Amino acid sequence: MMARWTSEQLGAGAKVEEYPDLRGALEGADFVINMVQIGMHEATLLDFEIPKKYGLKQTIGDSMGIGGIFRGLRTIPFVLDLAGEMREFCPEALLMNYTNPMSTLMEALYTARPEIDSVGLCHSVPLTAREIASYIGVDHEQLLYECAGINHIAWMTRLEVEGEDAYPMLFAALEDSEVYAKDKVRFELLRSFGYFVTESSEHNAEYTPYFLKRDDTIERYDLPVDEYVRRSEKNLVVYAETRQKLLDGEDFPLERSVEYGSLIIHSFVTGEARAVYGNVENTGLITNFPDGCCVEVPILVDGTGLHPCHVGDLPSQCAATCAPHTAVQNLTVRAALEGRRDHVHHAAMLDRHAPSVLSLDGIAAMVDELIEAHGDALPEGIRTVGVGRRRM
Amino acid sequence: MMARWTSEQLGAGAKVEEYPDLRGALEGADFVINMVQIGMHEATLLDFEIPKKYGLKQTIGDSMGIGGIFRGLRTIPFVLDLAGEMREFCPEALLMNYTNPMSTLMEALYTARPEIDSVGLCHSVPLTAREIASYIGVDHEQLLYECAGINHIAWMTRLEVEGEDAYPMLFAALEDSEVYAKDKVRFELLRSFGYFVTESSEHNAEYTPYFLKRDDTIERYDLPVDEYVRRSEKNLVVYAETRQKLLDGEDFPLERSVEYGSLIIHSFVTGEARAVYGNVENTGLITNFPDGCCVEVPILVDGTGLHPCHVGDLPSQCAATCAPHTAVQNLTVRAALEGRRDHVHHAAMLDRHAPSVLSLDGIAAMVDELIEAHGDALPEGIRTVGVGRRRM
Amino acid sequence: MMARWTSEQLGAGAKVEEYPDLRGALEGADFVINMVQIGMHEATLLDFEIPKKYGLKQTIGDSMGIGGIFRGLRTIPFVLDLAGEMREFCPEALLMNYTNPMSTLMEALYTARPEIDSVGLCHSVPLTAREIASYIGVDHEQLLYECAGINHIAWMTRLEVEGEDAYPMLFAALEDSEVYAKDKVRFELLRSFGYFVTESSEHNAEYTPYFLKRDDTIERYDLPVDEYVRRSEKNLVVYAETRQKLLDGEDFPLERSVEYGSLIIHSFVTGEARAVYGNVENTGLITNFPDGCCVEVPILVDGTGLHPCHVGDLPSQCAATCAPHTAVQNLTVRAALEGRRDHVHHAAMLDRHAPSVLSLDGIAAMVDELIEAHGDALPEGIRTVGVGRRRM
Amino acid sequence: MMARWTSEQLGAGAKVEEYPDLRGALEGADFVINMVQIGMHEATLLDFEIPKKYGLKQTIGDSMGIGGIFRGLRTIPFVLDLAGEMREFCPEALLMNYTNPMSTLMEALYTARPEIDSVGLCHSVPLTAREIASYIGVDHEQLLYECAGINHIAWMTRLEVEGEDAYPMLFAALEDSEVYAKDKVRFELLRSFGYFVTESSEHNAEYTPYFLKRDDTIERYDLPVDEYVRRSEKNLVVYAETRQKLLDGEDFPLERSVEYGSLIIHSFVTGEARAVYGNVENTGLITNFPDGCCVEVPILVDGTGLHPCHVGDLPSQCAATCAPHTAVQNLTVRAALEGRRDHVHHAAMLDRHAPSVLSLDGIAAMVDELIEAHGDALPEGIRTVGVGRRRM
């Protein structure tokens, strides 16, 4: 409905259609965009409520940590089905994934469906650049940046304004209490690791063991525990309201977003070269990240397709903040593809946040309860006790 | 004194000499064995007492974690000096390092003194094999094993008795409360990760975030907090007693140890081929560990020297337990070689144990106090505030 | 003079200046373009006449084979000097190299002057695309292509016209005797290896052992032996004529070339993203080429600089045609950087063309005579008999 | 028969049995040794006679060059069948391959049957060491050596006698006309590349483009053209004679060979550590050889199995002599596994020797005739015109 309204407003003349099955939607497609939430609000609630019982607090829970692991496990079967259907109905199409957990889903895709071209897209890089611009008081078009890492933990390795390093300006902003208050976790990470990271303070709080394990730090850094549950509830309301407004013929503001999807389509069709940030398999692109993990890097797009760019080494300390997460993502993908319940346990035990709160048996009990609760939504094999190296 | 006594007992006729300077000891040497403790008992005390003030408990503190970082920082200058003198006085000699923190010192050596042949030696692999044999009730010569990882966190990837997988026997031993009680932490790691790890339960407790952060787990797993301080004190006493016994002409038991050093010398001289475990640069040996980190792998030794063997991938979950430590070791080495105080902070923040107890500012304050306390024992540059990317 | 005239014609208002020394030209530069011929026509003559005495015929001799080796040896010192001065006078500038032998000079640059940003630029990729378009009878803007390899031996891995594979059209063109006659060597390579290669038939003839070793094939494939000597002589004449025309105020046609240099400058300054082909260090970009060799690949250029793109594996047979040349280039660079005369011999012995005509002692004698003839133009060390592993 | 006689002589009590099918031989086996000649004398004759018609001379033709390619193509189906049966009847057994072309067969095995442990064994390394010892006049037990490369083109990277570099002694031997006369090709390769190579002068002559293309060099270096045809004929005679002698109860001399097979079995069974040279997949072992090619390197053997050792870089010029051959081997394996006739053509065109004599169309015609002549002995697909990228 919104797509139709937008097309009309812009006079784009786009044909908007709904299909009851994948086949109808995929047949003859050149581009496939994946934006889904498997399990809806109910599954999200489980991902928050069960860990909370064990003492493990989360803020967003959509990409990393225990919430990210289980959202990954129940979404992997869907994306593999989607890409499987694409092999039949549109084998040449490009799959653009916007769904979280980004890195886990992308690793599952290029591992198990390598014959389908795919790329993971997220606005966190360009939005972070705009936030930095606002913190240092320049127009975002003045800010030159380079960025690399994994989705949501990509590091701004270069910031320049008019040919000058902009990091001193950002360290100065850190000391301005008003600016600092807007993004406490990321400014603390800047102070500690020397570089600014993508996404937001509420996301990054749960990607590290430093902030959420104690009440005093939760308070000091204004951490919105259970934030995503509230957002998820609000989303349901906004969805209903928007629908009603559309039915009522009301107007919406129309402005170009920072999302890369439509730009990529434009480049494919017109041949115009562009640089975007996207999430792809690490084929030696970031040299101190493991080969095969999913990385967020600059990508050249033109009429011949997507060409990820070589990045080289990230600063060692930045690489080290990502390494545990790429391991967890790999174990989550293996758990789903090989049906190994033990790898779900391994993933949770190797998360950076969970072990800062729980002991090994606490993590094990929490994982078992989550597996039980999500039931059939999880891939075959994971629900069976005793699969993998040992009974778990 | 002990060396002379031993040589006499065995009728080995070895010439034992002491030298006031390195030159005398090194000139014309074929083999150099490094066993030192830089800073002695006093420095060890600081490594334990200062973190404890901040709430961070340690058991051994000699290899990883905050104690390992600072022991590394004050020992790197010595080993680089030693290898530097070797370039002049015995450039062809093999340097066998027994000093901890093993991986950090070895990485410093092969990074900054690549022209000197070196290998890190430790008894943790063969001793662990003997312990496993005793837990499953077989003679240690019956146990066939393969092992790989980093020093003190190497994983037994294969255990066989008479052609049969011995892991079921070891999981059975885990369920025997008497056996379990001897090695609780390592049995819990076996239960969680599916493989048995080298060194001991008291060491491994501080290599992970699962055990030492809470009083209940400290008690449940019998963790000997401050153990190394007590050992270090006892060492001083034993040293004095042994010295007196030697002066008094008393006897000592003489039996062959599991240490590899003398076997390597034997193979070099006679050409007899042997397999030993040693710590060397990862040149693609363990394929899911970072290139350049220090790994513990099987090594062929014969008359032509040391030839590290290709291992391939470790199980993902095992590799993931080592990855944060190889990052910390790399940052510690960089801190020392580049004089970067900020990298000392990064190393401490990326340790697995410290952030399970402390917040970012807690870690930062503790590191600053330790730098202040160790003073001139640390490499140039680290004592200067403001070196590196930002003031710390 | 030509630059000034062009600037005037276009009303560009460019300031064109000549400097007696590098310092004046480099100070404050943002871009440095290197187009030189070290040794001029006289050195080229030696590169052709001496091999011919031994029976080795060449067509162009500027990039690979014995001519390429010696042109490389006498040009490496100049480009290293140039980049050395840049470190002092414009350390942030980009060095764009147009001088041959491209791969050898680039490998010398990024090996010995890694702190200077550099890229090697050549028109062979876009010109080959235009030639292909003309052979298959489409407008060059209709032809979509992907290309990778080493400079002058890059392979068109993808050719498309309106979404369809254009290779069948090119194989059909091969069968058209009129079209075939325009590019015999490259059509034969297409027939044999399945892909079309960059540069021209006269260049590629001497890059392989198939064409130049026998009179019958020289005739059958219309190979212009000594072509570059004639071109070089003609260049001297054209240079003089052009100079005279400029002095006489005559007009020249003005049209945009396919060269990438000015486009790169435009992208750096405006931030507009572009795809160019350039020659850079292989950092895992082409996965079945050796790391460290110089490869020609797509590069993203924008306001943040040059970002080479990941290519992956080339078809095995295409990779295999490049491998001997990357080895020869590496040995030439080592010869120059380490002053190793024996590596000059190794380079010549491992060329694809020379051993199809000469025996080992023939190659050795020819190399010794060329070293003698070029004398002081060659890097220190190479002129000394007995340097390297053995006397040569 | 010979095995029974040997066992009796040594009182080994070995049970020697013959089986009409693979199943009987494989069931329950711990070790499988492969020594076969597919196509027998007749196929060998074709491999020599057809190339000779086109002007291409060979000496041995069993491992590289056009003879090696076709011997590989007709032997790959057999070794894959063998390893396929092993999966069923003895999945844990070690396959030791002695059959040529060694590298091609091994690459086919570990590529297409990765679940079977396999290693390629050859006496060329230890025999070459004995020959070197005799050339420099020392006992072979005095000679310390390190060697690496591909089978038959492995380079002695280190030669020592009593702690001193033995290469000066070998260069001196080169100047002794009597010694030189015994091994002319390998001494010329030593003179040219600085290192001594394995196998023999008659083999190495056809591995390079320097010797066999002209009559004068054939004579000067005493090259025994068609040598293997004569050996093959003689083998038939010796086989018959030996059989008769055994039937007549005659005696044979019994001495330990330098072959590694029985030593490997001994180490597996007793656990005694040994160093052997073997041919295995390059998993980063020789760093300047392509990953995945088959390399000959030192291997640690003990009770836990075979552990190939890391070698690092070979001297550039030595690596460059092997690179074309590893490409040809890869194309031959691909041709067989993918049924691609065009890759057989590519392999022949990329050989070092063939293009020093033939033009592209000459090679193509020769390959087509060989395919026709070998007929059903070749893998499916190769006999079909038009398979692969283009009709050939």
Coordinates of C-alpha atoms in Angstrom, one line a residue, chain B residues 27-358:
Chain B
E27 CA 80.2 -17.1 22.5
G28 CA 80.3 -20.3 20.3
A29 CA 77.1 -21.7 21.8
D30 CA 75.0 -24.1 19.7
F31 CA 72.0 -24.0 22.0
V32 CA 70.7 -21.2 24.3
I33 CA 68.0 -22.0 26.9
N34 CA 66.1 -19.1 28.4
M35 CA 64.6 -19.5 31.9
V36 CA 64.3 -16.2 33.7
Q37 CA 62.0 -14.3 35.9
I38 CA 62.3 -10.6 35.3
G39 CA 61.3 -8.5 38.4
M40 CA 61.4 -11.6 40.7
H41 CA 58.9 -12.1 43.5
E42 CA 58.3 -8.3 43.9
A43 CA 57.0 -7.7 40.5
T44 CA 54.7 -10.7 40.7
L45 CA 53.3 -9.3 43.9
L46 CA 52.4 -6.1 42.1
D47 CA 50.7 -8.1 39.3
F48 CA 48.5 -9.6 41.9
E49 CA 47.9 -6.9 44.5
I50 CA 47.0 -4.0 42.2
P51 CA 44.3 -5.9 40.2
K52 CA 42.9 -7.3 43.4
K53 CA 42.3 -3.8 44.6
Y54 CA 40.1 -3.2 41.6
G55 CA 38.3 -6.5 42.3
L56 CA 40.1 -8.6 39.7
K57 CA 41.2 -12.0 41.1
Q58 CA 43.9 -14.1 39.5
T59 CA 45.2 -17.6 40.2
I60 CA 48.6 -17.9 38.4
G61 CA 48.9 -14.7 36.4
D62 CA 52.0 -15.7 34.5
S63 CA 50.7 -16.2 30.9
M64 CA 47.5 -14.5 30.1
G65 CA 45.2 -11.9 31.6
I66 CA 46.5 -8.7 33.3
G67 CA 49.4 -10.6 35.0
G68 CA 50.5 -12.1 31.7
I69 CA 50.4 -8.7 30.0
F70 CA 52.7 -7.1 32.5
R71 CA 55.0 -10.0 32.9
G72 CA 55.3 -9.9 29.1
L73 CA 56.0 -6.2 29.0
R74 CA 58.9 -6.4 31.4
T75 CA 60.3 -9.6 30.0
I76 CA 60.3 -8.7 26.3
P77 CA 63.2 -6.2 26.6
F78 CA 65.3 -9.0 28.1
V79 CA 64.6 -11.6 25.5
L80 CA 65.2 -9.1 22.7
D81 CA 68.5 -8.2 24.3
L82 CA 69.4 -11.9 24.6
A83 CA 68.6 -12.6 20.9
G84 CA 70.3 -9.4 19.9
E85 CA 73.5 -10.6 21.6
M86 CA 73.1 -14.0 20.0
R87 CA 73.2 -12.3 16.6
E88 CA 76.7 -11.2 17.4
F89 CA 78.1 -14.1 19.4
C90 CA 76.3 -17.2 18.2
P91 CA 74.1 -16.3 15.2
E92 CA 73.5 -20.0 14.3
A93 CA 72.4 -21.2 17.7
L94 CA 68.9 -22.3 18.6
L95 CA 67.1 -20.3 21.3
M96 CA 64.9 -22.5 23.4
N97 CA 62.6 -20.4 25.5
Y98 CA 61.0 -21.8 28.7
T99 CA 60.0 -18.4 30.1
N100 CA 56.4 -17.2 30.4
P101 CA 54.3 -15.6 29.1
M102 CA 55.4 -18.1 26.3
S103 CA 53.3 -16.9 23.3
T104 CA 54.0 -13.2 23.9
L105 CA 57.7 -13.7 24.3
M106 CA 57.9 -15.9 21.3
E107 CA 55.9 -13.5 19.1
A108 CA 58.2 -10.7 20.2
L109 CA 61.2 -12.8 19.3
Y110 CA 60.2 -14.0 15.9
T111 CA 58.8 -10.5 15.0
A112 CA 61.8 -8.4 16.1
R113 CA 64.6 -10.9 15.9
P114 CA 63.6 -13.1 12.9
E115 CA 67.2 -14.0 12.1
I116 CA 67.6 -16.0 15.3
D117 CA 66.1 -19.5 15.3
S118 CA 63.8 -19.9 18.3
V119 CA 61.2 -22.2 19.7
G120 CA 59.1 -22.1 22.8
L121 CA 59.0 -25.2 25.0
C122 CA 56.6 -26.2 27.7
H123 CA 55.7 -29.5 29.4
S124 CA 51.9 -28.8 29.4
V125 CA 51.1 -31.0 26.4
P126 CA 52.8 -34.2 27.6
L127 CA 51.8 -33.7 31.2
T128 CA 48.2 -33.2 30.2
A129 CA 48.4 -36.4 28.2
R130 CA 49.6 -38.2 31.4
E131 CA 46.8 -36.7 33.4
I132 CA 44.2 -37.9 30.9
A133 CA 45.8 -41.3 30.9
S134 CA 45.4 -41.5 34.7
Y135 CA 41.8 -40.2 34.6
I136 CA 40.8 -42.9 32.2
G137 CA 42.9 -45.5 33.8
V138 CA 45.4 -46.5 31.1
D139 CA 49.1 -46.3 31.0
H140 CA 50.3 -43.0 29.5
E141 CA 52.2 -44.9 26.8
Q142 CA 49.0 -46.5 25.6
L143 CA 47.4 -43.1 24.9
L144 CA 47.8 -41.8 21.4
Y145 CA 47.1 -38.0 21.1
E146 CA 47.1 -35.1 18.8
C147 CA 47.0 -31.6 20.2
A148 CA 47.1 -28.0 18.9
G149 CA 46.3 -24.4 19.9
I150 CA 48.2 -21.8 21.8
N151 CA 50.5 -22.5 24.8
H152 CA 48.4 -23.4 27.8
I153 CA 45.2 -23.5 25.7
A154 CA 46.0 -26.3 23.3
W155 CA 43.2 -28.7 22.6
M156 CA 43.5 -32.5 22.5
T157 CA 41.9 -33.0 19.0
R158 CA 42.4 -36.8 19.1
L159 CA 42.7 -39.3 21.9
E160 CA 43.0 -43.0 21.2
V161 CA 43.6 -46.1 23.1
E162 CA 44.4 -49.2 21.1
G163 CA 42.9 -47.7 17.9
E164 CA 39.7 -46.6 19.6
D165 CA 38.5 -43.1 20.3
A166 CA 39.2 -42.5 24.0
Y167 CA 36.9 -39.5 24.4
P168 CA 33.9 -41.6 25.6
M169 CA 36.2 -42.8 28.4
L170 CA 37.0 -39.3 29.3
F171 CA 33.4 -38.2 29.3
A172 CA 32.7 -41.2 31.6
A173 CA 35.6 -40.0 33.9
L174 CA 33.9 -36.6 34.1
E175 CA 30.9 -38.3 35.7
D176 CA 33.0 -39.9 38.3
S177 CA 33.0 -37.4 41.1
E178 CA 36.4 -38.4 42.5
V179 CA 38.1 -37.9 39.1
Y180 CA 36.1 -34.8 38.4
A181 CA 37.2 -33.3 41.7
K182 CA 40.8 -33.3 40.6
D183 CA 40.4 -31.1 37.5
K184 CA 37.0 -29.3 37.8
V185 CA 37.6 -26.4 35.4
R186 CA 39.0 -28.5 32.6
F187 CA 36.3 -31.0 33.0
E188 CA 33.7 -28.2 32.7
L189 CA 35.5 -27.0 29.6
L190 CA 35.4 -30.5 28.2
R191 CA 31.6 -30.7 29.0
S192 CA 31.0 -27.3 27.3
F193 CA 33.4 -27.3 24.3
G194 CA 33.7 -31.1 23.7
Y195 CA 37.5 -31.3 24.0
F196 CA 40.1 -31.4 26.8
V197 CA 42.5 -28.5 27.1
T198 CA 46.2 -28.4 28.2
E199 CA 47.7 -26.9 31.4
S200 CA 45.7 -27.1 34.6
S201 CA 42.3 -26.1 36.1
E202 CA 43.9 -23.3 38.1
H203 CA 45.5 -21.8 35.0
N204 CA 42.4 -22.2 32.7
A205 CA 40.1 -20.6 35.3
E206 CA 41.7 -17.2 34.6
Y207 CA 41.8 -17.7 30.8
T208 CA 38.0 -17.6 30.6
P209 CA 35.3 -15.3 31.9
Y210 CA 33.3 -18.2 33.4
F211 CA 34.8 -19.0 36.8
L212 CA 36.6 -16.3 38.7
K213 CA 34.1 -13.4 38.5
R214 CA 31.8 -14.6 41.2
D215 CA 32.4 -16.0 44.8
D216 CA 30.0 -18.9 44.3
T217 CA 31.8 -20.3 41.3
I218 CA 35.2 -19.7 42.9
E219 CA 34.0 -21.9 45.7
R220 CA 32.2 -24.5 43.6
Y221 CA 35.3 -25.0 41.4
D222 CA 37.9 -24.9 44.2
L223 CA 39.7 -22.0 42.5
P224 CA 43.0 -21.1 44.4
V225 CA 42.9 -17.3 44.1
D226 CA 46.5 -15.8 44.4
E227 CA 47.9 -19.3 44.0
Y228 CA 51.0 -18.1 42.2
V229 CA 51.9 -15.7 45.0
R230 CA 52.0 -18.6 47.4
R231 CA 54.0 -20.7 44.9
S232 CA 56.4 -17.9 44.4
E233 CA 57.0 -17.5 48.1
K234 CA 57.4 -21.2 48.4
N235 CA 59.9 -21.2 45.5
L236 CA 62.1 -18.8 47.5
V237 CA 62.1 -21.2 50.4
V238 CA 62.7 -24.3 48.3
Y239 CA 65.5 -22.6 46.5
A240 CA 67.3 -21.8 49.7
E241 CA 66.7 -25.4 51.1
T242 CA 67.9 -27.0 47.9
R243 CA 71.0 -24.9 47.9
Q244 CA 71.7 -25.9 51.5
K245 CA 71.2 -29.6 50.7
L246 CA 73.6 -29.3 47.8
L247 CA 76.2 -27.7 50.0
D248 CA 75.5 -30.5 52.6
G249 CA 76.1 -33.1 49.9
E250 CA 72.6 -34.5 50.2
D251 CA 71.0 -36.7 47.5
F252 CA 68.2 -35.9 45.2
P253 CA 66.0 -38.2 43.1
L254 CA 67.1 -38.4 39.5
E255 CA 64.5 -39.2 36.8
R256 CA 64.0 -38.2 33.2
S257 CA 61.5 -35.3 32.9
V258 CA 59.1 -34.8 30.0
E259 CA 60.8 -31.6 29.0
Y260 CA 61.7 -31.5 25.3
G261 CA 64.9 -29.4 25.5
S262 CA 67.5 -32.2 25.9
L263 CA 65.7 -34.3 23.3
I264 CA 65.9 -31.5 20.7
I265 CA 69.7 -31.2 21.4
H266 CA 70.0 -34.9 21.0
S267 CA 68.2 -34.9 17.7
F268 CA 70.2 -32.0 16.3
V269 CA 73.5 -33.7 17.2
T270 CA 72.6 -37.3 16.3
G271 CA 70.1 -36.7 13.5
E272 CA 67.6 -39.0 15.1
A273 CA 64.1 -37.9 14.1
R274 CA 61.6 -37.0 16.9
A275 CA 58.2 -35.4 17.3
V276 CA 58.0 -32.7 19.9
Y277 CA 55.4 -30.0 20.7
G278 CA 56.7 -26.5 20.5
N279 CA 55.6 -22.8 20.1
V280 CA 56.3 -21.1 16.9
E281 CA 54.9 -18.5 14.5
N282 CA 51.7 -19.5 12.8
T283 CA 52.7 -19.7 9.1
G284 CA 49.4 -21.2 8.0
L285 CA 49.9 -24.2 10.3
I286 CA 46.6 -23.9 12.1
T287 CA 44.4 -22.5 9.4
N288 CA 41.7 -21.0 11.5
F289 CA 44.1 -19.1 13.7
P290 CA 45.6 -15.7 12.6
D291 CA 48.8 -15.8 10.6
G292 CA 51.6 -14.6 12.7
C293 CA 50.3 -15.5 16.1
C294 CA 52.2 -18.0 18.2
V295 CA 50.9 -21.5 18.1
E296 CA 51.7 -24.8 19.8
V297 CA 51.9 -27.6 17.3
P298 CA 53.8 -30.9 16.5
I299 CA 57.3 -30.3 15.3
L300 CA 59.6 -32.7 13.5
V301 CA 63.2 -32.4 14.9
D302 CA 66.1 -34.1 13.2
G303 CA 69.6 -33.2 12.2
T304 CA 68.4 -30.5 9.8
G305 CA 66.6 -28.6 12.5
L306 CA 63.0 -28.0 13.5
H307 CA 60.2 -28.4 11.0
P308 CA 56.7 -27.4 12.3
C309 CA 53.9 -29.5 11.0
H310 CA 50.7 -28.4 9.2
V311 CA 47.6 -28.9 11.4
G312 CA 44.7 -27.5 9.5
D313 CA 41.5 -26.2 11.1
L314 CA 40.9 -26.7 14.8
P315 CA 37.2 -27.2 15.8
S316 CA 35.6 -23.8 15.5
Q317 CA 34.7 -23.5 19.2
C318 CA 38.2 -24.4 20.3
A319 CA 39.7 -21.8 17.9
A320 CA 37.3 -19.2 19.3
T321 CA 38.6 -19.7 22.8
C322 CA 42.1 -18.9 21.7
A323 CA 41.3 -15.9 19.4
P324 CA 41.0 -13.2 22.1
H325 CA 44.2 -14.3 23.6
T326 CA 46.2 -14.2 20.4
A327 CA 44.8 -10.6 19.9
V328 CA 45.9 -9.6 23.5
Q329 CA 49.4 -11.1 22.8
N330 CA 49.7 -9.3 19.6
L331 CA 48.8 -6.0 21.3
T332 CA 51.2 -6.6 24.1
V333 CA 54.0 -7.2 21.6
R334 CA 53.1 -4.1 19.6
A335 CA 52.9 -2.1 22.8
A336 CA 56.5 -3.1 23.7
L337 CA 58.0 -2.9 20.2
E338 CA 56.3 0.4 19.3
G339 CA 56.3 1.9 22.8
R340 CA 52.5 2.4 22.6
R341 CA 50.9 2.8 26.0
D342 CA 47.5 2.7 24.4
H343 CA 48.0 -0.8 23.2
V344 CA 48.6 -1.9 26.9
H345 CA 45.1 -0.6 27.6
H346 CA 43.7 -2.3 24.5
A347 CA 45.3 -5.6 25.6
A348 CA 43.7 -5.4 29.0
M349 CA 40.3 -4.4 27.7
L350 CA 40.3 -7.3 25.2
D351 CA 41.3 -10.0 27.8
R352 CA 38.5 -12.5 28.4
H353 CA 38.7 -12.3 32.2
A354 CA 39.1 -8.6 33.1
P355 CA 35.9 -7.3 31.4
S356 CA 33.8 -9.9 33.2
V357 CA 34.6 -8.0 36.4
L358 CA 35.5 -4.5 35.5

